[in-house]
Amino acid sequence: MASGSPDAIVVGSGPNGLAAAICLARAGLGVLVLEGGETPGGAARSAALTLPGFIHDIGSAIHPMGAGSPFFRSLGLEQFGLEWVQPEIAVAHPYGKGGVASLVRSLDATAGSLGLRDGPAWRGLFGPLIPHWEELAAEILQPIPHVPRHPFLLAKFGMRALRPAESIIRNTFHGEAARALFAGIAAHAFLPFSAPASAAVGLVLGMMGHAVGWPFPRGGAQAITAALAACLEKAGGRIECNSPVRGLADLPAARAILLDVTPWQFCDLAGDRLPVGYQEAVGRFHHAPGIFKIDYALDAPVPWLDDDSRRAGTVHVGGSAEEIADAEEAVSDGKIPERPFILAAQQTLFDSSRAPAGKHTLWAYCHIPFGSNVDMTERIETQIERFAPGFRERVLARHVMGPARLEQWNPNLIGGDISGGATDLRQLFARPVLRATPYRTPIRGVYLCSSSTPPGAGVHGMCGFHAARAALADVFA
């Protein structure tokens, strides 16, 4: 590549773009990654957002899918400096009156904490899947439908995953603890609990919590990007930052172009080169809700009322399953929830490199309607104070990012949508359009490799891996 044009160009250096580039480079191709920002990483970046010495994850923070990704695991990223930190408690969920439900790596320990009725129910829901998580991950982290290698295992998962989350919450569990715990995990889907397949994310993340934990990288999410970039460099590829792409015509000559961008951005880049039918199909592909995010610098750990939350990497702040369901329903209806569901991560309890001695960070966001400009700071902090009285007194500084600011930071996060488009039942199959190989576009040699393609959101690189495999088969065979 040093003496001529690259074989392939990847636009965007998020985890999927880097995964695509690595896959192509390891196949012996010359690969150039073009990144519009000053640093690579997409939503997997870290920075001192508040005060000197405090390192915050700007985008993603907790990474069960990264630790469990079949492609990432095949790369041996540990040799490039990536170290996963495993909190003692993966996720804690305070649900009121001092009660807390928690997920730990041990299925038996988690089930044992949920009582005589719900313990066996939790074990029955996840127990048949966990021993086979590697085979199942390989099945579900690719396009739907496909020819399965493990059809009976996939069917066993699918029968549960296609249910609405409210069905599992109401019919599988009986007590408040188990219902709240599953509700908080299922709410990561950004779907109302009445929606078909809204249980899928709860099942995947719950299974991964037991199989690989909910870890995070030591030093910040940027460590994932650094490891992927080093892996790419070793394979012969290179990254050029400060290289925004405003149209496909701006790109150097290459046999294949892979775009780690949303389909809406792709339509802008391609202009009139795309057929009207494809543009109309992209127009029917709809966004997920947005997020409102706050990063805190704290003078001490969050003063949670319960002990489990003080020892957890992730804390789900939302109260009962009913409260979370109401909040997610409101967001789905375009309304602002008064008591939002909050996802919080407290990495400095386990990684002292991210804050000055004795100080801490808190990473937190809530779901809001797509593109909302409502400031959720007061609602978020009031909700945290419910379960951690005195929290505000520990805040040294805060950094706030609503949808507009998120999109300004990363153009892929349109309207605050961190999922690359909703993950409802229709868009599990048509992502972004219904095609046998959804990474292909109508322009020969041009592929999408972002989270707007299967298997969707998450720091796992599988969208990029599958897009690169399609390019290898089509262009470089």
Tab-separated table of C-alpha atoms in Angstrom:
chain	number	residue	atom	x	y	z
A	1	MET	CA	0.000	0.000	0.000
A	2	ALA	CA	2.929	2.341	0.682
A	3	SER	CA	3.760	2.393	-3.021
A	4	GLY	CA	0.226	2.681	-4.401
A	5	SER	CA	-3.493	2.954	-3.728
A	6	PRO	CA	-5.064	0.905	-0.959
A	7	ASP	CA	-7.081	-2.164	-1.817
A	8	ALA	CA	-9.810	-1.106	0.625
A	9	ILE	CA	-10.820	2.090	2.393
A	10	VAL	CA	-12.764	2.095	5.645
A	11	VAL	CA	-14.537	5.324	6.554
A	12	GLY	CA	-14.866	5.693	10.332
A	13	SER	CA	-12.680	4.234	13.067
A	14	GLY	CA	-15.255	3.032	15.564
A	15	PRO	CA	-14.988	-0.577	16.765
A	16	ASN	CA	-16.860	-1.826	13.699
A	17	GLY	CA	-14.726	0.162	11.276
A	18	LEU	CA	-11.528	-1.073	12.917
A	19	ALA	CA	-12.850	-4.641	12.983
A	20	ALA	CA	-13.565	-4.464	9.252
A	21	ALA	CA	-10.119	-3.022	8.579
A	22	ILE	CA	-8.377	-5.710	10.645
A	23	CYS	CA	-10.282	-8.491	8.896
A	24	LEU	CA	-9.270	-7.146	5.488
A	25	ALA	CA	-5.668	-6.429	6.455
A	26	ARG	CA	-5.223	-9.898	7.929
A	27	ALA	CA	-6.351	-11.236	4.544
A	28	GLY	CA	-3.300	-9.574	3.036
A	29	LEU	CA	-4.956	-6.437	1.656
A	30	GLY	CA	-3.740	-2.865	1.856
A	31	VAL	CA	-6.222	-1.023	4.094
A	32	LEU	CA	-6.607	2.672	4.857
A	33	VAL	CA	-8.970	3.909	7.589
A	34	LEU	CA	-10.148	7.511	7.295
A	35	GLU	CA	-11.353	9.150	10.510
A	36	GLY	CA	-12.893	12.604	10.576
A	37	GLY	CA	-12.040	13.273	14.218
A	38	GLU	CA	-8.746	14.026	15.901
A	39	THR	CA	-8.558	10.581	17.503
A	40	PRO	CA	-9.828	7.148	16.424
A	41	GLY	CA	-12.480	5.199	18.281
A	42	GLY	CA	-15.987	6.326	17.395
A	43	ALA	CA	-17.995	5.922	20.595
A	44	ALA	CA	-15.167	3.979	22.277
A	45	ARG	CA	-13.117	6.952	23.433
A	46	SER	CA	-12.074	8.459	26.754
A	47	ALA	CA	-11.066	11.954	27.808
A	48	ALA	CA	-10.664	14.327	30.759
A	49	LEU	CA	-14.115	15.864	30.440
A	50	THR	CA	-14.447	17.447	33.871
A	51	LEU	CA	-11.319	18.169	35.926
A	52	PRO	CA	-7.628	17.347	35.433
A	53	GLY	CA	-6.846	13.750	36.316
A	54	PHE	CA	-10.412	12.477	35.882
A	55	ILE	CA	-10.754	10.153	32.880
A	56	HIS	CA	-14.291	9.627	31.570
A	57	ASP	CA	-15.645	7.333	28.873
A	58	ILE	CA	-17.266	9.700	26.388
A	59	GLY	CA	-19.396	6.980	24.834
A	60	SER	CA	-19.504	3.303	25.779
A	61	ALA	CA	-18.394	2.268	29.257
A	62	ILE	CA	-19.314	-1.328	30.205
A	63	HIS	CA	-18.518	-4.036	27.674
A	64	PRO	CA	-19.976	-7.523	28.083
A	65	MET	CA	-20.328	-7.773	24.307
A	66	GLY	CA	-16.708	-6.712	23.827
A	67	ALA	CA	-15.454	-9.378	26.197
A	68	GLY	CA	-17.688	-11.968	24.561
A	69	SER	CA	-17.259	-10.953	20.913
A	70	PRO	CA	-16.139	-13.946	18.832
A	71	PHE	CA	-14.059	-11.691	16.570
A	72	PHE	CA	-12.402	-9.691	19.344
A	73	ARG	CA	-11.594	-12.894	21.204
A	74	SER	CA	-9.919	-14.275	18.076
A	75	LEU	CA	-7.547	-11.276	17.920
A	76	GLY	CA	-5.874	-11.743	21.295
A	77	LEU	CA	-6.245	-8.070	22.124
A	78	GLU	CA	-4.581	-8.620	25.490
A	79	GLN	CA	-1.233	-8.757	23.676
A	80	PHE	CA	-1.926	-5.184	22.557
A	81	GLY	CA	-2.477	-3.937	26.089
A	82	LEU	CA	-6.204	-4.500	26.624
A	83	GLU	CA	-6.994	-5.572	30.204
A	84	TRP	CA	-10.562	-6.335	31.243
A	85	VAL	CA	-11.544	-5.328	34.772
A	86	GLN	CA	-14.210	-7.546	36.332
A	87	PRO	CA	-16.204	-5.934	39.164
A	88	GLU	CA	-17.217	-8.242	41.985
A	89	ILE	CA	-20.865	-7.479	41.192
A	90	ALA	CA	-21.698	-7.026	37.497
A	91	VAL	CA	-24.875	-5.019	38.045
A	92	ALA	CA	-26.801	-3.944	41.125
A	93	HIS	CA	-30.380	-2.748	41.014
A	94	PRO	CA	-31.770	-0.895	44.049
A	95	TYR	CA	-35.545	-1.022	43.817
A	96	GLY	CA	-36.858	0.772	46.888
A	97	LYS	CA	-37.147	0.463	50.673
A	98	GLY	CA	-33.516	-0.641	50.877
A	99	GLY	CA	-34.035	-3.636	48.598
A	100	VAL	CA	-31.443	-4.508	45.978
A	101	ALA	CA	-31.130	-7.232	43.367
A	102	SER	CA	-27.753	-8.095	41.875
A	103	LEU	CA	-26.251	-10.151	39.084
A	104	VAL	CA	-22.875	-11.792	39.670
A	105	ARG	CA	-20.912	-14.195	37.485
A	106	SER	CA	-22.141	-17.210	39.442
A	107	LEU	CA	-25.567	-18.298	38.258
A	108	ASP	CA	-26.144	-20.182	41.511
A	109	ALA	CA	-25.226	-17.175	43.655
A	110	THR	CA	-27.484	-14.869	41.648
A	111	ALA	CA	-30.368	-17.317	41.713
A	112	GLY	CA	-29.838	-17.959	45.416
A	113	SER	CA	-30.229	-14.246	46.174
A	114	LEU	CA	-33.600	-14.068	44.426
A	115	GLY	CA	-35.583	-16.324	46.747
A	116	LEU	CA	-37.181	-19.741	46.760
A	117	ARG	CA	-39.515	-19.083	43.816
A	118	ASP	CA	-37.591	-16.680	41.619
A	119	GLY	CA	-34.191	-18.296	42.130
A	120	PRO	CA	-35.216	-21.454	40.251
A	121	ALA	CA	-37.026	-19.292	37.675
A	122	TRP	CA	-33.847	-17.275	37.008
A	123	ARG	CA	-31.841	-20.478	36.749
A	124	GLY	CA	-34.430	-21.950	34.382
A	125	LEU	CA	-34.337	-18.878	32.145
A	126	PHE	CA	-30.566	-18.590	31.806
A	127	GLY	CA	-29.230	-21.996	32.876
A	128	PRO	CA	-29.854	-23.786	29.551
A	129	LEU	CA	-28.082	-21.009	27.604
A	130	ILE	CA	-24.964	-20.207	29.612
A	131	PRO	CA	-22.993	-23.458	28.996
A	132	HIS	CA	-23.423	-22.870	25.260
A	133	TRP	CA	-22.840	-19.115	25.164
A	134	GLU	CA	-19.963	-19.309	22.660
A	135	GLU	CA	-22.048	-21.242	20.148
A	136	LEU	CA	-25.035	-19.017	20.808
A	137	ALA	CA	-22.990	-15.804	20.476
A	138	ALA	CA	-21.807	-16.974	17.068
A	139	GLU	CA	-25.448	-17.521	16.061
A	140	ILE	CA	-27.027	-14.312	17.316
A	141	LEU	CA	-24.189	-11.948	16.361
A	142	GLN	CA	-24.896	-12.212	12.653
A	143	PRO	CA	-27.739	-11.418	10.230
A	144	ILE	CA	-31.242	-12.765	10.752
A	145	PRO	CA	-32.205	-15.048	9.127
A	146	HIS	CA	-29.241	-17.266	8.393
A	147	VAL	CA	-28.538	-20.975	8.164
A	148	PRO	CA	-27.775	-21.890	11.792
A	149	ARG	CA	-24.993	-24.229	12.798
A	150	HIS	CA	-26.819	-24.914	16.073
A	151	PRO	CA	-30.509	-24.842	15.127
A	152	PHE	CA	-31.914	-26.356	18.317
A	153	LEU	CA	-29.903	-24.045	20.548
A	154	LEU	CA	-30.946	-21.030	18.480
A	155	ALA	CA	-34.578	-22.133	18.607
A	156	LYS	CA	-34.390	-22.489	22.391
A	157	PHE	CA	-33.070	-18.940	22.630
A	158	GLY	CA	-35.487	-17.579	20.022
A	159	MET	CA	-38.561	-18.876	21.837
A	160	ARG	CA	-37.596	-16.733	24.808
A	161	ALA	CA	-36.091	-13.782	22.929
A	162	LEU	CA	-39.096	-13.076	20.725
A	163	ARG	CA	-41.334	-12.527	23.742
A	164	PRO	CA	-42.159	-9.072	25.063
A	165	ALA	CA	-40.097	-8.270	28.136
A	166	GLU	CA	-43.297	-7.698	30.136
A	167	SER	CA	-44.274	-11.320	29.512
A	168	ILE	CA	-41.114	-12.608	31.189
A	169	ILE	CA	-41.316	-10.043	33.981
A	170	ARG	CA	-44.920	-10.888	34.830
A	171	ASN	CA	-45.114	-14.593	34.047
A	172	THR	CA	-41.655	-15.919	34.892
A	173	PHE	CA	-40.944	-14.010	38.102
A	174	HIS	CA	-43.068	-13.343	41.154
A	175	GLY	CA	-41.035	-11.133	43.479
A	176	GLU	CA	-40.009	-7.520	43.141
A	177	ALA	CA	-36.269	-8.249	43.147
A	178	ALA	CA	-36.123	-10.584	40.147
A	179	ARG	CA	-38.624	-8.515	38.195
A	180	ALA	CA	-36.628	-5.325	38.751
A	181	LEU	CA	-33.317	-6.999	37.898
A	182	PHE	CA	-34.556	-8.388	34.587
A	183	ALA	CA	-36.399	-5.157	33.753
A	184	GLY	CA	-33.251	-3.083	34.164
A	185	ILE	CA	-31.263	-5.384	31.895
A	186	ALA	CA	-34.045	-5.552	29.285
A	187	ALA	CA	-34.328	-1.755	29.253
A	188	HIS	CA	-30.970	-1.574	27.464
A	189	ALA	CA	-32.978	-2.333	24.300
A	190	PHE	CA	-34.605	1.148	24.232
A	191	LEU	CA	-37.970	-0.550	23.595
A	192	PRO	CA	-41.267	-0.477	25.450
A	193	PHE	CA	-41.666	-3.721	27.372
A	194	SER	CA	-44.851	-4.502	25.434
A	195	ALA	CA	-42.942	-4.735	22.143
A	196	PRO	CA	-42.299	-8.165	20.591
A	197	ALA	CA	-38.656	-9.255	21.022
A	198	SER	CA	-38.054	-6.650	23.736
A	199	ALA	CA	-36.872	-9.541	25.925
A	200	ALA	CA	-33.984	-10.361	23.576
A	201	VAL	CA	-31.470	-7.839	24.889
A	202	GLY	CA	-32.306	-8.787	28.473
A	203	LEU	CA	-31.591	-12.423	27.682
A	204	VAL	CA	-28.348	-11.682	25.823
A	205	LEU	CA	-26.927	-9.296	28.417
A	206	GLY	CA	-28.085	-11.474	31.302
A	207	MET	CA	-26.482	-14.525	29.737
A	208	MET	CA	-23.263	-12.598	29.041
A	209	GLY	CA	-23.212	-11.355	32.632
A	210	HIS	CA	-22.970	-14.936	33.835
A	211	ALA	CA	-20.756	-16.180	30.997
A	212	VAL	CA	-18.164	-13.385	30.686
A	213	GLY	CA	-19.257	-10.727	33.187
A	214	TRP	CA	-19.886	-7.036	32.573
A	215	PRO	CA	-16.272	-5.854	32.472
A	216	PHE	CA	-14.656	-2.627	31.345
A	217	PRO	CA	-11.123	-1.897	30.078
A	218	ARG	CA	-8.514	-0.619	32.493
A	219	GLY	CA	-7.716	3.003	31.740
A	220	GLY	CA	-10.898	3.736	29.801
A	221	ALA	CA	-12.803	2.649	26.704
A	222	GLN	CA	-10.041	4.216	24.621
A	223	ALA	CA	-7.982	1.138	25.557
A	224	ILE	CA	-10.220	-0.968	23.306
A	225	THR	CA	-9.560	1.394	20.409
A	226	ALA	CA	-5.834	1.490	21.133
A	227	ALA	CA	-5.655	-2.317	21.101
A	228	LEU	CA	-7.623	-2.559	17.849
A	229	ALA	CA	-5.499	0.149	16.242
A	230	ALA	CA	-2.297	-1.656	17.282
A	231	CYS	CA	-3.668	-4.910	15.913
A	232	LEU	CA	-4.478	-3.187	12.613
A	233	GLU	CA	-1.024	-1.627	12.413
A	234	LYS	CA	0.590	-5.013	13.002
A	235	ALA	CA	-1.494	-6.406	10.125
A	236	GLY	CA	-0.232	-3.626	7.840
A	237	GLY	CA	-3.198	-1.249	7.870
A	238	ARG	CA	-3.112	2.412	8.812
A	239	ILE	CA	-5.410	5.132	10.161
A	240	GLU	CA	-5.517	8.764	9.056
A	241	CYS	CA	-7.318	11.079	11.496
A	242	ASN	CA	-8.593	14.578	10.705
A	243	SER	CA	-9.761	13.180	7.366
A	244	PRO	CA	-13.501	13.897	7.058
A	245	VAL	CA	-15.295	12.390	4.070
A	246	ARG	CA	-18.101	14.470	2.576
A	247	GLY	CA	-18.843	12.355	-0.479
A	248	LEU	CA	-17.858	9.062	-2.047
A	249	ALA	CA	-16.281	11.031	-4.888
A	250	ASP	CA	-13.771	12.463	-2.399
A	251	LEU	CA	-12.270	9.057	-1.677
A	252	PRO	CA	-9.054	7.773	-3.225
A	253	ALA	CA	-9.339	4.903	-5.668
A	254	ALA	CA	-9.918	1.527	-3.997
A	255	ARG	CA	-11.497	-1.778	-4.929
A	256	ALA	CA	-13.753	-1.778	-1.865
A	257	ILE	CA	-15.138	0.925	0.412
A	258	LEU	CA	-16.587	0.071	3.827
A	259	LEU	CA	-18.548	2.737	5.661
A	260	ASP	CA	-18.848	2.794	9.442
A	261	VAL	CA	-21.674	5.333	9.189
A	262	THR	CA	-25.458	5.262	9.475
A	263	PRO	CA	-27.555	4.583	6.351
A	264	TRP	CA	-28.834	8.153	6.419
A	265	GLN	CA	-25.272	9.444	6.224
A	266	PHE	CA	-24.533	6.931	3.471
A	267	CYS	CA	-27.375	8.370	1.389
A	268	ASP	CA	-25.841	11.827	1.780
A	269	LEU	CA	-22.382	10.555	0.828
A	270	ALA	CA	-23.675	8.675	-2.229
A	271	GLY	CA	-26.061	11.333	-3.498
A	272	ASP	CA	-27.783	10.469	-6.767
A	273	ARG	CA	-25.773	7.268	-7.198
A	274	LEU	CA	-28.365	5.392	-5.119
A	275	PRO	CA	-31.620	4.076	-6.614
A	276	VAL	CA	-34.792	5.743	-5.366
A	277	GLY	CA	-36.080	2.432	-3.993
A	278	TYR	CA	-33.070	2.040	-1.710
A	279	GLN	CA	-33.362	5.605	-0.475
A	280	GLU	CA	-37.044	5.040	0.281
A	281	ALA	CA	-36.213	1.859	2.202
A	282	VAL	CA	-33.645	3.766	4.260
A	283	GLY	CA	-36.341	6.362	4.911
A	284	ARG	CA	-38.439	3.632	6.538
A	285	PHE	CA	-35.562	2.624	8.814
A	286	HIS	CA	-36.267	4.505	12.035
A	287	HIS	CA	-34.209	5.723	14.936
A	288	ALA	CA	-34.060	4.486	18.500
A	289	PRO	CA	-34.694	6.983	21.299
A	290	GLY	CA	-31.825	9.201	22.337
A	291	ILE	CA	-29.857	9.552	25.529
A	292	PHE	CA	-28.930	12.349	27.916
A	293	LYS	CA	-25.514	11.725	29.486
A	294	ILE	CA	-23.683	13.197	32.466
A	295	ASP	CA	-20.125	12.485	33.567
A	296	TYR	CA	-19.353	13.334	37.181
A	297	ALA	CA	-16.145	14.040	39.048
A	298	LEU	CA	-16.761	13.095	42.693
A	299	ASP	CA	-14.870	13.672	45.919
A	300	ALA	CA	-15.888	10.214	47.193
A	301	PRO	CA	-17.812	7.133	45.994
A	302	VAL	CA	-21.565	7.430	45.420
A	303	PRO	CA	-23.257	6.992	48.832
A	304	TRP	CA	-25.669	4.230	47.844
A	305	LEU	CA	-27.966	3.050	50.617
A	306	ASP	CA	-27.284	-0.627	49.950
A	307	ASP	CA	-23.953	-2.437	50.104
A	308	ASP	CA	-24.264	-4.222	46.728
A	309	SER	CA	-24.519	-0.954	44.797
A	310	ARG	CA	-21.325	0.224	46.499
A	311	ARG	CA	-19.525	-2.851	45.099
A	312	ALA	CA	-21.008	-2.977	41.592
A	313	GLY	CA	-19.490	-1.860	38.314
A	314	THR	CA	-22.930	-0.991	36.944
A	315	VAL	CA	-25.942	0.265	38.840
A	316	HIS	CA	-29.415	0.404	37.304
A	317	VAL	CA	-31.294	3.325	38.838
A	318	GLY	CA	-34.994	3.174	38.181
A	319	GLY	CA	-36.819	1.529	41.029
A	320	SER	CA	-39.343	-1.224	40.437
A	321	ALA	CA	-40.030	-3.058	37.205
A	322	GLU	CA	-43.268	-1.104	36.908
A	323	GLU	CA	-41.459	2.222	37.217
A	324	ILE	CA	-38.948	1.239	34.549
A	325	ALA	CA	-41.705	0.028	32.245
A	326	ASP	CA	-43.532	3.342	32.666
A	327	ALA	CA	-40.365	5.321	31.926
A	328	GLU	CA	-39.555	3.327	28.777
A	329	GLU	CA	-43.162	3.540	27.582
A	330	ALA	CA	-43.098	7.314	28.019
A	331	VAL	CA	-39.902	7.649	26.006
A	332	SER	CA	-41.336	5.421	23.274
A	333	ASP	CA	-44.361	7.749	23.126
A	334	GLY	CA	-42.136	10.795	22.750
A	335	LYS	CA	-42.633	11.969	26.337
A	336	ILE	CA	-40.153	12.921	29.036
A	337	PRO	CA	-40.285	10.555	32.053
A	338	GLU	CA	-40.301	12.302	35.404
A	339	ARG	CA	-38.456	9.345	36.930
A	340	PRO	CA	-36.123	8.199	34.140
A	341	PHE	CA	-34.336	4.878	34.008
A	342	ILE	CA	-30.622	5.559	34.507
A	343	LEU	CA	-27.647	3.402	33.622
A	344	ALA	CA	-24.693	4.263	35.838
A	345	ALA	CA	-21.104	2.989	35.821
A	346	GLN	CA	-18.592	3.530	38.608
A	347	GLN	CA	-15.311	2.304	37.176
A	348	THR	CA	-13.030	4.077	39.649
A	349	LEU	CA	-14.115	1.697	42.403
A	350	PHE	CA	-11.989	-0.882	40.566
A	351	ASP	CA	-9.643	1.203	38.400
A	352	SER	CA	-7.745	3.882	40.307
A	353	SER	CA	-5.997	5.070	37.139
A	354	ARG	CA	-9.084	7.054	36.155
A	355	ALA	CA	-9.135	9.620	38.986
A	356	PRO	CA	-6.797	11.330	41.471
A	357	ALA	CA	-6.193	9.471	44.721
A	358	GLY	CA	-9.349	9.237	46.804
A	359	LYS	CA	-11.543	10.736	44.067
A	360	HIS	CA	-14.054	9.002	41.807
A	361	THR	CA	-16.100	9.273	38.636
A	362	LEU	CA	-19.662	8.363	37.754
A	363	TRP	CA	-20.818	7.764	34.176
A	364	ALA	CA	-24.599	8.018	33.809
A	365	TYR	CA	-27.237	8.403	31.127
A	366	CYS	CA	-30.981	8.106	30.774
A	367	HIS	CA	-33.256	7.449	27.815
A	368	ILE	CA	-35.135	10.356	26.257
A	369	PRO	CA	-37.124	10.826	23.048
A	370	PHE	CA	-35.097	11.037	19.857
A	371	GLY	CA	-33.617	14.496	19.383
A	372	SER	CA	-35.046	15.906	22.621
A	373	ASN	CA	-33.532	19.178	23.868
A	374	VAL	CA	-34.827	18.806	27.443
A	375	ASP	CA	-32.168	19.151	30.141
A	376	MET	CA	-32.459	15.996	32.276
A	377	THR	CA	-29.834	16.936	34.867
A	378	GLU	CA	-32.271	17.641	37.686
A	379	ARG	CA	-34.327	14.504	37.009
A	380	ILE	CA	-31.234	12.308	36.860
A	381	GLU	CA	-29.801	13.652	40.085
A	382	THR	CA	-33.127	13.490	41.901
A	383	GLN	CA	-33.452	9.843	40.848
A	384	ILE	CA	-29.934	9.024	42.044
A	385	GLU	CA	-30.611	10.811	45.350
A	386	ARG	CA	-33.542	8.435	45.938
A	387	PHE	CA	-31.094	5.577	46.331
A	388	ALA	CA	-27.969	7.534	47.337
A	389	PRO	CA	-28.931	10.449	49.622
A	390	GLY	CA	-26.188	13.057	49.729
A	391	PHE	CA	-24.983	12.318	46.194
A	392	ARG	CA	-25.081	15.975	45.094
A	393	GLU	CA	-22.789	16.944	47.966
A	394	ARG	CA	-20.070	14.743	46.471
A	395	VAL	CA	-20.159	16.308	43.000
A	396	LEU	CA	-17.021	18.312	42.168
A	397	ALA	CA	-17.880	18.854	38.495
A	398	ARG	CA	-20.213	17.549	35.827
A	399	HIS	CA	-20.049	17.319	32.035
A	400	VAL	CA	-23.408	17.193	30.265
A	401	MET	CA	-24.151	15.868	26.777
A	402	GLY	CA	-27.656	15.901	25.321
A	403	PRO	CA	-28.525	14.611	21.836
A	404	ALA	CA	-27.294	17.693	19.968
A	405	ARG	CA	-23.934	17.676	21.701
A	406	LEU	CA	-23.542	13.911	21.263
A	407	GLU	CA	-24.181	14.233	17.539
A	408	GLN	CA	-21.712	17.102	17.305
A	409	TRP	CA	-19.091	14.910	18.988
A	410	ASN	CA	-19.870	11.831	16.881
A	411	PRO	CA	-22.000	12.346	13.721
A	412	ASN	CA	-23.164	8.714	13.906
A	413	LEU	CA	-25.148	9.535	17.075
A	414	ILE	CA	-27.940	11.295	15.233
A	415	GLY	CA	-30.480	12.736	17.648
A	416	GLY	CA	-28.722	10.996	20.527
A	417	ASP	CA	-29.443	7.546	19.041
A	418	ILE	CA	-26.525	5.384	20.223
A	419	SER	CA	-27.952	2.218	18.617
A	420	GLY	CA	-27.646	3.102	14.936
A	421	GLY	CA	-31.410	2.697	14.579
A	422	ALA	CA	-34.077	0.983	16.648
A	423	THR	CA	-33.729	-2.730	17.379
A	424	ASP	CA	-37.410	-3.617	17.195
A	425	LEU	CA	-38.609	-6.848	15.608
A	426	ARG	CA	-38.836	-5.490	12.056
A	427	GLN	CA	-35.390	-3.955	12.210
A	428	LEU	CA	-33.826	-7.149	13.497
A	429	PHE	CA	-34.567	-8.500	10.012
A	430	ALA	CA	-34.368	-5.329	7.900
A	431	ARG	CA	-31.212	-3.629	9.144
A	432	PRO	CA	-31.125	-1.188	7.452
A	433	VAL	CA	-32.988	-2.805	4.549
A	434	LEU	CA	-34.202	-6.342	3.896
A	435	ARG	CA	-31.407	-8.083	1.996
A	436	ALA	CA	-29.780	-11.499	2.078
A	437	THR	CA	-26.467	-9.708	2.692
A	438	PRO	CA	-27.450	-6.441	4.384
A	439	TYR	CA	-23.898	-5.052	4.307
A	440	ARG	CA	-23.970	-4.772	0.512
A	441	THR	CA	-25.305	-1.557	-0.987
A	442	PRO	CA	-26.598	-0.923	-4.510
A	443	ILE	CA	-23.173	0.512	-5.414
A	444	ARG	CA	-20.783	-2.289	-6.291
A	445	GLY	CA	-17.847	-2.473	-3.938
A	446	VAL	CA	-19.432	-0.206	-1.322
A	447	TYR	CA	-20.519	-1.729	1.999
A	448	LEU	CA	-22.061	-0.579	5.267
A	449	CYS	CA	-20.349	-1.855	8.412
A	450	SER	CA	-21.867	0.238	11.217
A	451	SER	CA	-24.252	-0.741	14.023
A	452	SER	CA	-27.060	0.031	11.566
A	453	THR	CA	-26.288	-3.434	10.159
A	454	PRO	CA	-26.607	-6.813	11.923
A	455	PRO	CA	-26.159	-7.661	14.701
A	456	GLY	CA	-26.641	-4.046	15.746
A	457	ALA	CA	-25.499	-1.950	18.680
A	458	GLY	CA	-22.695	-2.867	21.047
A	459	VAL	CA	-18.916	-2.739	21.128
A	460	HIS	CA	-18.316	-6.132	19.539
A	461	GLY	CA	-17.011	-5.406	16.037
A	462	MET	CA	-19.203	-8.078	14.484
A	463	CYS	CA	-20.906	-5.683	12.036
A	464	GLY	CA	-17.491	-4.775	10.655
A	465	PHE	CA	-16.335	-8.373	10.602
A	466	HIS	CA	-19.352	-9.561	8.596
A	467	ALA	CA	-19.160	-6.607	6.199
A	468	ALA	CA	-15.487	-7.334	5.556
A	469	ARG	CA	-16.287	-11.000	4.937
A	470	ALA	CA	-18.883	-9.926	2.364
A	471	ALA	CA	-16.340	-7.675	0.640
A	472	LEU	CA	-13.748	-10.452	0.607
A	473	ALA	CA	-16.246	-12.812	-1.026
A	474	ASP	CA	-17.536	-10.285	-3.562
A	475	VAL	CA	-14.480	-8.290	-4.544
A	476	PHE	CA	-11.344	-10.105	-3.478
A	477	ALA	CA	-12.209	-13.773	-4.010
